[in-house]
Tab-separated table of C-alpha atoms in Angstrom:
chain	number	residue	atom	x	y	z
A	22	MET	CA	87.298	144.034	36.277
A	23	ALA	CA	90.660	144.025	37.334
A	24	LEU	CA	89.416	144.252	41.267
A	25	PHE	CA	87.669	140.800	40.616
A	26	TYR	CA	90.610	138.952	39.035
A	27	GLY	CA	92.873	140.371	42.003
A	28	THR	CA	90.664	139.122	44.528
A	29	LEU	CA	90.944	135.613	42.949
A	30	LEU	CA	94.519	135.769	42.220
A	31	TRP	CA	95.016	136.717	45.861
A	32	HIS	CA	92.506	133.567	46.922
A	33	PHE	CA	94.259	131.288	44.793
A	34	PHE	CA	97.626	132.440	45.969
A	35	SER	CA	96.776	131.912	49.666
A	36	SER	CA	94.894	128.859	49.360
A	37	THR	CA	98.220	127.300	47.556
A	38	VAL	CA	100.249	128.683	50.455
A	39	ASN	CA	98.169	126.916	52.951
A	40	LEU	CA	97.970	123.686	50.867
A	41	ILE	CA	101.507	123.320	50.685
A	42	ALA	CA	102.430	124.017	54.191
A	43	ILE	CA	100.088	121.126	54.993
A	44	LEU	CA	101.456	118.814	52.687
A	45	LEU	CA	105.071	119.802	53.982
A	46	PHE	CA	103.594	119.346	57.393
A	47	GLN	CA	101.900	116.195	57.346
A	48	MET	CA	104.845	114.522	54.764
A	49	VAL	CA	107.322	114.035	57.795
A	50	SER	CA	107.590	114.860	61.315
A	51	ARG	CA	106.270	118.408	62.343
A	52	GLU	CA	109.389	118.656	64.711
A	53	ILE	CA	112.520	117.355	61.866
A	54	LEU	CA	110.364	119.688	59.391
A	55	CYS	CA	109.871	122.651	61.115
A	56	HIS	CA	113.805	122.704	62.138
A	57	HIS	CA	114.809	121.821	58.465
A	58	LEU	CA	112.764	124.325	56.578
A	59	SER	CA	113.358	127.202	59.261
A	60	ASN	CA	117.315	126.476	59.057
A	61	ASN	CA	117.522	125.649	55.291
A	62	CYS	CA	114.793	127.906	53.377
A	63	HIS	CA	117.064	130.228	51.935
A	64	PHE	CA	118.910	126.966	50.657
A	65	LEU	CA	115.932	125.892	48.929
A	66	SER	CA	114.663	128.748	47.534
A	67	THR	CA	118.055	129.542	45.523
A	68	MET	CA	117.972	125.928	44.280
A	69	LEU	CA	114.246	126.659	42.631
A	70	SER	CA	114.281	128.684	39.339
A	71	SER	CA	110.871	129.847	39.483
A	72	LYS	CA	110.538	133.167	41.664
A	73	LEU	CA	107.057	132.381	42.394
A	74	LEU	CA	107.622	129.089	43.798
A	75	ARG	CA	110.508	130.606	46.047
A	76	LEU	CA	107.898	133.118	47.119
A	77	LEU	CA	105.572	130.329	47.810
A	78	LEU	CA	107.958	128.313	49.984
A	79	PHE	CA	109.153	130.920	52.030
A	80	LEU	CA	105.203	131.955	52.609
A	81	ALA	CA	105.084	128.002	53.598
A	82	CYS	CA	108.107	128.191	56.116
A	83	THR	CA	106.293	131.314	57.806
A	84	HIS	CA	103.302	129.557	58.333
A	85	ILE	CA	104.604	126.127	59.764
A	86	GLN	CA	106.640	128.383	61.999
A	87	ALA	CA	103.080	129.578	62.968
A	88	LEU	CA	101.917	126.338	63.555
A	89	LYS	CA	104.962	125.368	65.728
A	90	GLN	CA	104.636	128.034	67.715
A	91	LYS	CA	100.942	127.332	68.271
A	92	GLN	CA	101.581	123.654	69.037
A	93	ALA	CA	103.928	124.796	71.724
A	94	LYS	CA	101.665	127.280	73.469
A	95	SER	CA	99.437	123.990	73.435
A	96	GLU	CA	101.938	121.775	74.986
A	97	VAL	CA	102.246	124.349	77.675
A	98	ALA	CA	99.041	124.672	78.408
A	99	GLY	CA	98.668	120.735	78.723
A	100	SER	CA	101.691	120.509	80.996
A	101	GLU	CA	99.515	122.254	83.477
A	102	VAL	CA	97.091	119.741	84.051
A	103	THR	CA	97.829	117.771	87.534
A	104	LEU	CA	99.406	114.709	87.287
A	105	ALA	CA	97.949	112.039	89.648
A	106	THR	CA	96.522	108.491	89.663
A	107	PRO	CA	93.147	107.857	90.304
A	108	ALA	CA	93.711	106.488	93.505
A	109	VAL	CA	95.588	109.542	94.774
A	110	ARG	CA	92.601	111.439	93.098
A	111	LYS	CA	90.387	109.656	95.341
A	112	ILE	CA	92.297	110.198	98.699
A	113	ALA	CA	91.805	114.076	97.218
A	114	ILE	CA	88.403	113.553	97.036
A	115	GLU	CA	87.505	112.138	100.115
A	116	HIS	CA	89.332	114.708	102.446
A	117	ASN	CA	88.227	117.606	99.830
A	118	ILE	CA	91.752	118.313	98.627
A	119	ASN	CA	92.082	120.424	95.711
A	120	LEU	CA	95.141	118.811	93.855
A	121	LYS	CA	96.412	121.942	92.537
A	122	ASP	CA	97.031	123.237	96.142
A	123	VAL	CA	99.457	120.048	96.334
A	124	ALA	CA	102.913	120.356	95.174
A	125	GLY	CA	103.951	116.774	93.344
A	126	THR	CA	107.085	115.429	94.188
A	127	GLY	CA	107.167	112.491	91.439
A	128	LYS	CA	108.376	112.632	88.002
A	129	ASN	CA	107.461	115.511	85.923
A	130	GLY	CA	105.241	116.751	89.446
A	131	ARG	CA	103.300	113.799	89.564
A	132	ILE	CA	101.248	113.889	92.623
A	133	LEU	CA	102.019	110.764	94.764
A	134	LYS	CA	100.165	109.797	97.937
A	135	GLU	CA	103.068	110.611	100.229
A	136	ASP	CA	102.297	114.675	99.175
A	137	VAL	CA	98.711	114.426	99.849
A	138	TYR	CA	99.152	113.187	103.361
A	139	ALA	CA	101.946	115.333	103.776
A	140	PHE	CA	99.805	118.390	102.449
A	141	LEU	CA	96.578	116.962	104.890
A	142	GLU	CA	99.108	116.658	108.091
A	143	GLN	CA	100.251	120.138	107.348
A	144	GLN	CA	96.770	121.391	107.120
A	145	GLN	CA	95.469	119.020	110.274
A	146	ALA	CA	98.286	120.528	112.426
A	147	PRO	CA	97.116	122.459	115.424
A	148	LEU	CA	96.608	126.405	114.925
A	149	PRO	CA	99.483	127.940	116.286
A	150	VAL	CA	98.464	130.157	119.029
A	151	ALA	CA	98.791	133.591	118.288
A	152	SER	CA	101.083	135.694	120.291
A	153	LYS	CA	99.688	138.917	121.582
A	154	PRO	CA	101.252	141.954	120.211
A	155	ALA	CA	103.755	143.736	122.347
A	156	SER	CA	101.872	146.154	124.419
A	157	GLU	CA	102.880	149.754	124.397
A	158	LEU	CA	105.139	151.580	127.098
A	159	LEU	CA	102.918	152.248	129.842
A	160	LEU	CA	103.460	155.458	131.002
A	161	GLU	CA	101.148	154.942	134.250
A	162	ASP	CA	100.185	152.193	136.299
A	163	LYS	CA	96.994	150.547	134.947
A	164	ARG	CA	94.210	148.206	136.398
A	165	GLU	CA	92.765	145.156	134.587
A	166	ARG	CA	89.971	143.172	135.678
A	167	VAL	CA	90.473	139.303	135.865
A	168	HIS	CA	88.107	137.723	133.773
A	169	GLY	CA	87.213	134.757	131.827
A	170	PHE	CA	89.354	131.570	131.671
A	171	MET	CA	92.223	133.789	133.873
A	172	LYS	CA	89.610	134.184	136.652
A	173	THR	CA	88.646	130.249	136.393
A	174	MET	CA	92.214	129.968	136.848
A	175	VAL	CA	93.049	132.025	139.907
A	176	LYS	CA	90.181	130.258	141.429
A	177	THR	CA	90.990	126.768	140.723
A	178	MET	CA	94.912	127.351	141.736
A	179	THR	CA	93.975	129.116	144.943
A	180	ALA	CA	91.995	125.937	145.594
A	181	SER	CA	94.950	124.014	144.802
A	182	ASN	CA	97.417	125.615	147.016
A	183	GLN	CA	95.656	124.133	149.872
A	184	ILE	CA	96.077	120.476	148.525
A	185	PRO	CA	99.482	119.162	149.996
A	186	HIS	CA	101.280	118.154	146.896
A	187	PHE	CA	104.227	115.719	146.988
A	188	VAL	CA	106.052	115.163	143.206
A	189	PHE	CA	107.320	112.039	142.111
A	190	SER	CA	109.609	112.245	139.135
A	191	ASP	CA	111.258	109.349	136.658
A	192	GLU	CA	112.721	109.033	133.096
A	193	VAL	CA	111.252	107.192	130.622
A	194	GLN	CA	113.075	105.737	127.458
A	195	MET	CA	110.951	106.305	124.400
A	196	ASP	CA	112.705	104.618	121.533
A	197	GLU	CA	110.145	102.001	120.770
A	198	LEU	CA	106.842	104.533	121.228
A	199	VAL	CA	109.146	106.344	118.710
A	200	LYS	CA	108.937	103.682	116.383
A	201	LEU	CA	105.394	102.677	116.859
A	202	ARG	CA	104.110	106.369	116.426
A	203	LYS	CA	106.240	106.124	112.957
A	204	GLN	CA	104.315	103.117	111.803
A	205	LEU	CA	101.117	104.528	113.029
A	206	LYS	CA	101.128	107.709	111.726
A	207	ASP	CA	100.252	106.890	107.898
A	208	THR	CA	97.386	105.042	109.004
A	209	PHE	CA	95.893	107.755	111.194
A	210	SER	CA	96.807	110.614	108.406
A	211	GLU	CA	94.748	108.360	105.689
A	212	ARG	CA	91.690	108.735	108.445
A	213	GLY	CA	92.142	112.629	108.484
A	214	ILE	CA	93.929	112.603	112.203
A	215	ARG	CA	97.079	113.987	113.406
A	216	LEU	CA	98.664	111.764	115.998
A	217	THR	CA	100.870	112.808	118.470
A	218	TYR	CA	102.498	110.999	121.557
A	219	MET	CA	99.462	112.450	123.839
A	220	PRO	CA	96.887	109.650	122.901
A	221	LEU	CA	99.395	107.030	123.711
A	222	PHE	CA	100.178	108.862	126.749
A	223	ILE	CA	96.356	108.887	127.587
A	224	LYS	CA	95.394	105.412	127.132
A	225	ALA	CA	98.443	104.147	129.099
A	226	ALA	CA	97.584	106.312	132.033
A	227	SER	CA	93.973	104.825	131.642
A	228	GLN	CA	95.109	101.009	131.674
A	229	ALA	CA	97.638	101.842	134.722
A	230	LEU	CA	94.351	103.552	136.634
A	231	LEU	CA	92.629	100.148	136.385
A	232	GLU	CA	95.283	98.918	138.776
A	233	PHE	CA	95.514	102.014	140.950
A	234	PRO	CA	92.099	103.580	141.217
A	235	ILE	CA	92.360	105.747	143.693
A	236	LEU	CA	94.600	108.025	141.602
A	237	ASN	CA	91.117	108.468	140.121
A	238	SER	CA	89.149	109.773	142.847
A	239	SER	CA	88.463	112.540	144.803
A	240	LEU	CA	88.389	113.364	148.052
A	241	SER	CA	85.109	115.165	150.301
A	242	ASP	CA	85.200	118.310	151.738
A	243	ASP	CA	84.853	117.281	154.965
A	244	CYS	CA	87.960	114.674	154.167
A	245	THR	CA	85.901	111.823	155.535
A	246	GLU	CA	84.831	109.759	152.093
A	247	ILE	CA	86.989	109.229	149.181
A	248	LEU	CA	84.676	108.760	145.931
A	249	TYR	CA	86.312	106.290	143.396
A	250	LYS	CA	85.358	107.808	139.845
A	251	ALA	CA	83.987	104.658	137.551
A	252	ALA	CA	84.841	106.770	134.158
A	253	HIS	CA	88.599	107.767	133.174
A	254	ASN	CA	87.948	111.414	131.920
A	255	VAL	CA	91.390	112.442	131.399
A	256	SER	CA	92.037	116.318	131.659
A	257	VAL	CA	94.747	117.662	129.023
A	258	ALA	CA	96.264	120.962	129.828
A	259	MET	CA	95.919	123.305	126.237
A	260	ASP	CA	97.919	126.613	125.546
A	261	THR	CA	95.009	128.749	123.377
A	262	PRO	CA	94.516	132.082	122.716
A	263	ASP	CA	92.285	132.532	125.673
A	264	GLY	CA	95.129	131.245	128.048
A	265	LEU	CA	95.084	128.091	129.826
A	266	VAL	CA	92.490	125.508	129.554
A	267	VAL	CA	91.953	122.155	130.669
A	268	PRO	CA	89.240	120.047	128.709
A	269	ASN	CA	89.137	116.280	129.074
A	270	VAL	CA	88.751	113.195	127.065
A	271	LYS	CA	85.465	111.281	128.388
A	272	SER	CA	85.503	107.643	129.306
A	273	VAL	CA	89.057	106.992	128.219
A	274	GLN	CA	88.776	103.296	129.255
A	275	THR	CA	86.321	102.473	126.762
A	276	LYS	CA	88.215	104.005	123.778
A	277	SER	CA	90.731	103.261	121.901
A	278	ILE	CA	93.988	105.087	120.708
A	279	LEU	CA	92.136	106.421	117.383
A	280	ASP	CA	88.930	107.130	119.192
A	281	ILE	CA	91.741	109.259	121.649
A	282	ALA	CA	93.527	111.044	118.965
A	283	VAL	CA	90.457	111.684	116.974
A	284	GLU	CA	88.651	113.689	120.397
A	285	LEU	CA	92.068	115.175	120.796
A	286	ASN	CA	91.852	116.760	117.490
A	287	ARG	CA	88.344	118.125	118.163
A	288	LEU	CA	89.163	119.488	121.563
A	289	GLN	CA	92.734	121.226	119.983
A	290	LYS	CA	90.288	122.800	117.056
A	291	LEU	CA	87.799	124.081	119.758
A	292	GLY	CA	90.416	125.485	121.947
A	293	ALA	CA	92.412	127.190	119.256
A	294	THR	CA	89.201	129.224	118.087
A	295	GLY	CA	87.769	129.808	121.341
A	296	HIS	CA	84.286	127.387	121.410
A	297	LEU	CA	85.411	124.914	124.438
A	298	GLY	CA	82.146	124.663	126.289
A	299	THR	CA	81.494	123.941	130.033
A	300	LYS	CA	81.104	119.884	128.252
A	301	GLU	CA	84.367	119.882	127.316
A	302	LEU	CA	85.909	121.655	130.783
A	303	SER	CA	83.942	119.594	133.235
A	304	GLY	CA	84.176	116.400	134.994
A	305	GLY	CA	87.664	115.431	134.602
A	306	THR	CA	88.980	113.069	137.019
A	307	PHE	CA	92.841	112.743	136.215
A	308	SER	CA	95.068	115.126	134.566
A	309	LEU	CA	97.936	115.044	131.906
A	310	SER	CA	100.027	118.264	131.009
A	311	ASN	CA	102.480	118.081	127.691
A	312	ILE	CA	105.137	121.028	128.542
A	313	GLY	CA	107.367	119.799	126.236
A	314	ASN	CA	105.522	120.959	123.462
A	315	ILE	CA	106.562	124.473	124.266
A	316	GLY	CA	109.463	123.280	125.687
A	317	GLY	CA	111.164	122.216	129.249
A	318	THR	CA	112.330	119.252	130.727
A	319	TYR	CA	110.705	119.175	134.122
A	320	ALA	CA	107.834	120.555	135.675
A	321	LYS	CA	106.015	120.334	138.876
A	322	SER	CA	102.185	120.939	137.959
A	323	LEU	CA	99.250	121.752	140.315
A	324	ILE	CA	96.482	119.380	141.139
A	325	LEU	CA	93.210	120.453	139.723
A	326	PRO	CA	90.908	120.026	142.777
A	327	PRO	CA	88.337	117.733	143.007
A	328	GLN	CA	91.162	115.593	141.471
A	329	VAL	CA	93.920	114.035	143.224
A	330	CYS	CA	96.897	113.473	140.919
A	331	ILE	CA	98.346	115.306	137.599
A	332	GLY	CA	100.859	113.946	135.478
A	333	ALA	CA	103.665	116.707	133.563
A	334	THR	CA	105.713	115.134	130.482
A	335	GLY	CA	108.741	117.150	129.065
A	336	ARG	CA	110.621	117.085	125.472
A	337	ILE	CA	111.985	113.985	124.000
A	338	GLN	CA	115.483	114.514	123.966
A	339	VAL	CA	117.906	112.289	122.100
A	340	VAL	CA	121.059	111.694	124.412
A	341	PRO	CA	123.867	109.181	124.832
A	342	ARG	CA	123.395	105.881	126.743
A	343	PHE	CA	125.130	103.141	127.607
A	344	GLY	CA	123.483	99.586	126.556
A	345	VAL	CA	123.245	96.467	128.893
A	346	ASP	CA	126.507	95.219	126.865
A	347	GLY	CA	128.389	98.480	127.869
A	348	SER	CA	128.082	99.834	124.232
A	349	LEU	CA	127.380	103.797	123.610
A	350	MET	CA	124.007	103.743	121.824
A	351	LYS	CA	121.398	106.678	121.019
A	352	ALA	CA	118.461	107.197	123.164
A	353	HIS	CA	115.562	109.252	123.213
A	354	LEU	CA	114.500	110.307	126.760
A	355	MET	CA	111.409	112.243	128.704
A	356	GLN	CA	111.070	113.083	131.960
A	357	VAL	CA	107.856	112.439	133.683
A	358	SER	CA	106.753	114.221	136.990
A	359	TRP	CA	103.625	113.253	139.040
A	360	SER	CA	102.067	115.513	141.445
A	361	ALA	CA	99.855	113.639	144.206
A	362	ASP	CA	97.503	114.728	147.038
A	363	HIS	CA	99.484	113.357	150.115
A	364	ARG	CA	96.588	113.368	151.960
A	365	ILE	CA	95.040	110.210	150.611
A	366	ILE	CA	97.959	109.095	148.165
A	367	ASP	CA	101.548	107.940	149.532
A	368	GLY	CA	104.947	107.689	147.625
A	369	SER	CA	104.827	103.708	147.136
A	370	THR	CA	101.458	104.174	145.175
A	371	MET	CA	102.234	106.913	142.930
A	372	ALA	CA	105.694	104.991	142.590
A	373	ARG	CA	104.177	101.653	141.290
A	374	PHE	CA	101.416	103.462	139.377
A	375	SER	CA	104.437	105.417	137.512
A	376	ASN	CA	106.391	102.241	137.342
A	377	LEU	CA	103.369	100.588	135.454
A	378	TRP	CA	102.622	103.873	133.026
A	379	ARG	CA	106.320	103.913	132.089
A	380	ALA	CA	106.493	99.972	131.313
A	381	TYR	CA	103.527	100.669	129.114
A	382	ILE	CA	105.430	103.288	127.234
A	383	GLU	CA	108.526	101.813	127.000
A	384	ASP	CA	107.032	98.587	125.500
A	385	PRO	CA	104.017	99.419	124.221
A	386	GLY	CA	103.532	96.125	122.688
A	387	ARG	CA	102.471	95.255	126.230
A	388	LEU	CA	99.983	97.979	125.965
A	389	LEU	CA	98.419	96.825	123.056
A	390	VAL	CA	98.285	93.398	124.305
A	391	GLU	CA	96.444	94.314	127.781
A	392	LEU	CA	93.736	96.514	126.309
A	393	LYS	CA	90.581	95.386	126.781
């Protein structure tokens, strides 16, 4: 019987404590009440004459503190929810991006459109060419067979060395093109495309080739005929884990700058993974090489037979220059060098082509106006 009454009293006691805690918790703000009771529990207990009520109040304060800790844990868990607007989530879904992988720069860690585009650009940047591990110190001479892309390069460059080259170099002011690329960068990123200067260089070259078709030709083996190519298949030199490869963008004359950028992105991914095939590597009619990606200002490139011309661009440098009015200004400058087959191309033709290409680069508005 004593056990029965003891159990009954305990349930009543526990229920009373919970009821008091809930009533106190709901009377005023949780934050204020918890702070007030936790700091003044001892003071209130001394003001009450009943020992039972003092005990109930103490247990109620303990219960409230436990509720407060539970609430704090819930708030921490809730704070882990990714903050982003529906528009940002839509962009992430379109590009198959997990927002938890994106660092938010907005208020309270909110993810902005700029954060998604920056993450996307980082993900789509060309894969760095893996450097070969340092070779062990050779204790004796070693022979290695020439194979793969290196074998092709040996054959091509040996044939190229039979061509009488001449080189024409010039300086190009890049200020307007730098501004244009910054304006177009976000638009291209929205479509999942990384925009470099090369698509603009390629399109400008194709537009200039319309005026100078002999630079998009080939000379027969017996040097009796010149074949003018209708398609502008622009070859682009790429540094890959397999070595130097030169795939080409087909029919540039019919492509937009966006189309060229898309194709370059595709070729770069294939090159980085070693999956470039004969289709991508054959049929080039004109070449461009951007040595500035690695470093360097000038380069004398060798022609890829049966082509008759190749251009090499250096890195863009920010240097001081005097304006027309004599004022000192900051200028973005780049060097370009053209190697041509002197058997069918003379210096004046190469110079005029270079001048037109440079005009398109220095005034990209002119290039956009003349596009068909």
